[in-house]
Amino acid sequence: MKIGDQVSFKLEGQDFTGFIDKAYQNSFMITFKSDDTEILDKYHDRVVINKKKLKLIKAAPETDPESDNDEV
């Protein structure tokens, strides 16, 4: 998994989906949306989740660094 991937996870017994914002050694920072005001107040749309507890939904598109240099 990498930054930009869409993932699913459980938080306080509820299922959520979000996007990976930042990678750490054993976890990722995930940005997500919730309608639950308690979850919103506690996490402010971001949470750090262990890599083992995430499930990949959709991989982010691959970017080709070489294609940026062709526009000379």
PDB file of C-alpha atoms in Angstrom:
ATOM      1  CA  MET A   1       0.000   0.000   0.000  1.00  0.00           C
ATOM      2  CA  LYS A   2       1.108   3.551  -0.666  1.00  0.00           C
ATOM      3  CA  ILE A   3       0.035   7.178  -0.295  1.00  0.00           C
ATOM      4  CA  GLY A   4      -3.202   7.889  -2.155  1.00  0.00           C
ATOM      5  CA  ASP A   5      -4.607   4.351  -1.919  1.00  0.00           C
ATOM      6  CA  GLN A   6      -8.215   3.978  -0.775  1.00  0.00           C
ATOM      7  CA  VAL A   7      -8.517   1.639   2.210  1.00  0.00           C
ATOM      8  CA  SER A   8     -11.136   0.317   4.625  1.00  0.00           C
ATOM      9  CA  PHE A   9     -10.735  -0.112   8.378  1.00  0.00           C
ATOM     10  CA  LYS A  10     -12.669  -0.490  11.627  1.00  0.00           C
ATOM     11  CA  LEU A  11     -12.713   2.299  14.177  1.00  0.00           C
ATOM     12  CA  GLU A  12     -14.637   1.991  17.435  1.00  0.00           C
ATOM     13  CA  GLY A  13     -16.687  -0.891  16.027  1.00  0.00           C
ATOM     14  CA  GLN A  14     -17.701   0.942  12.847  1.00  0.00           C
ATOM     15  CA  ASP A  15     -16.483   0.409   9.275  1.00  0.00           C
ATOM     16  CA  PHE A  16     -14.879   3.351   7.488  1.00  0.00           C
ATOM     17  CA  THR A  17     -13.114   4.039   4.212  1.00  0.00           C
ATOM     18  CA  GLY A  18     -10.458   6.638   3.650  1.00  0.00           C
ATOM     19  CA  PHE A  19      -7.258   7.535   1.846  1.00  0.00           C
ATOM     20  CA  ILE A  20      -3.640   7.053   2.925  1.00  0.00           C
ATOM     21  CA  ASP A  21      -2.010  10.445   3.600  1.00  0.00           C
ATOM     22  CA  LYS A  22       1.277   9.519   5.214  1.00  0.00           C
ATOM     23  CA  ALA A  23       3.304   6.345   5.725  1.00  0.00           C
ATOM     24  CA  TYR A  24       5.037   5.402   8.960  1.00  0.00           C
ATOM     25  CA  GLN A  25       7.107   2.323   9.801  1.00  0.00           C
ATOM     26  CA  ASN A  26       4.195   0.057  10.820  1.00  0.00           C
ATOM     27  CA  SER A  27       1.157   2.234  10.152  1.00  0.00           C
ATOM     28  CA  PHE A  28      -0.459   4.829   7.913  1.00  0.00           C
ATOM     29  CA  MET A  29      -2.213   8.127   8.574  1.00  0.00           C
ATOM     30  CA  ILE A  30      -5.680   7.855   7.021  1.00  0.00           C
ATOM     31  CA  THR A  31      -7.993  10.738   6.104  1.00  0.00           C
ATOM     32  CA  PHE A  32     -11.656   9.760   6.316  1.00  0.00           C
ATOM     33  CA  LYS A  33     -15.137  11.273   6.645  1.00  0.00           C
ATOM     34  CA  SER A  34     -17.747  10.453   9.273  1.00  0.00           C
ATOM     35  CA  ASP A  35     -21.271  11.629  10.037  1.00  0.00           C
ATOM     36  CA  ASP A  36     -20.849  10.582  13.699  1.00  0.00           C
ATOM     37  CA  THR A  37     -20.181  13.759  15.726  1.00  0.00           C
ATOM     38  CA  GLU A  38     -18.339  11.823  18.468  1.00  0.00           C
ATOM     39  CA  ILE A  39     -15.942  10.288  15.926  1.00  0.00           C
ATOM     40  CA  LEU A  40     -15.525  13.674  14.247  1.00  0.00           C
ATOM     41  CA  ASP A  41     -14.735  15.442  17.541  1.00  0.00           C
ATOM     42  CA  LYS A  42     -12.307  12.749  18.643  1.00  0.00           C
ATOM     43  CA  TYR A  43     -10.380  12.146  15.401  1.00  0.00           C
ATOM     44  CA  HIS A  44     -10.923  15.292  13.255  1.00  0.00           C
ATOM     45  CA  ASP A  45     -11.121  13.234  10.023  1.00  0.00           C
ATOM     46  CA  ARG A  46      -7.662  11.666  10.533  1.00  0.00           C
ATOM     47  CA  VAL A  47      -6.455   8.536  12.273  1.00  0.00           C
ATOM     48  CA  VAL A  48      -3.276   6.435  12.408  1.00  0.00           C
ATOM     49  CA  ILE A  49      -3.984   2.737  11.778  1.00  0.00           C
ATOM     50  CA  ASN A  50      -1.637  -0.269  11.867  1.00  0.00           C
ATOM     51  CA  LYS A  51      -0.882  -1.594   8.366  1.00  0.00           C
ATOM     52  CA  LYS A  52      -2.188  -5.050   9.327  1.00  0.00           C
ATOM     53  CA  LYS A  53      -5.653  -3.631  10.110  1.00  0.00           C
ATOM     54  CA  LEU A  54      -6.149  -2.012   6.694  1.00  0.00           C
ATOM     55  CA  LYS A  55      -7.768  -3.514   3.633  1.00  0.00           C
ATOM     56  CA  LEU A  56      -6.988  -2.108   0.190  1.00  0.00           C
ATOM     57  CA  ILE A  57     -10.065  -1.007  -1.757  1.00  0.00           C
ATOM     58  CA  LYS A  58      -8.517   0.818  -4.700  1.00  0.00           C
ATOM     59  CA  ALA A  59      -4.876   1.508  -5.495  1.00  0.00           C
ATOM     60  CA  ALA A  60      -3.867   5.044  -6.403  1.00  0.00           C
ATOM     61  CA  PRO A  61      -2.852   5.522 -10.044  1.00  0.00           C
ATOM     62  CA  GLU A  62       0.837   4.979 -10.739  1.00  0.00           C
ATOM     63  CA  THR A  63       2.727   8.095 -11.748  1.00  0.00           C
ATOM     64  CA  ASP A  64       5.565   7.833 -14.252  1.00  0.00           C
ATOM     65  CA  PRO A  65       8.343  10.307 -13.291  1.00  0.00           C
ATOM     66  CA  GLU A  66       9.855   9.979 -16.773  1.00  0.00           C
ATOM     67  CA  SER A  67       6.715  11.330 -18.502  1.00  0.00           C
ATOM     68  CA  ASP A  68       7.103  14.713 -16.733  1.00  0.00           C
ATOM     69  CA  ASN A  69      10.500  15.262 -18.376  1.00  0.00           C
ATOM     70  CA  ASP A  70       9.210  14.785 -21.948  1.00  0.00           C
ATOM     71  CA  GLU A  71       7.676  18.271 -22.127  1.00  0.00           C
ATOM     72  CA  VAL A  72      10.873  20.162 -23.005  1.00  0.00           C
TER      73      VAL A  72
END
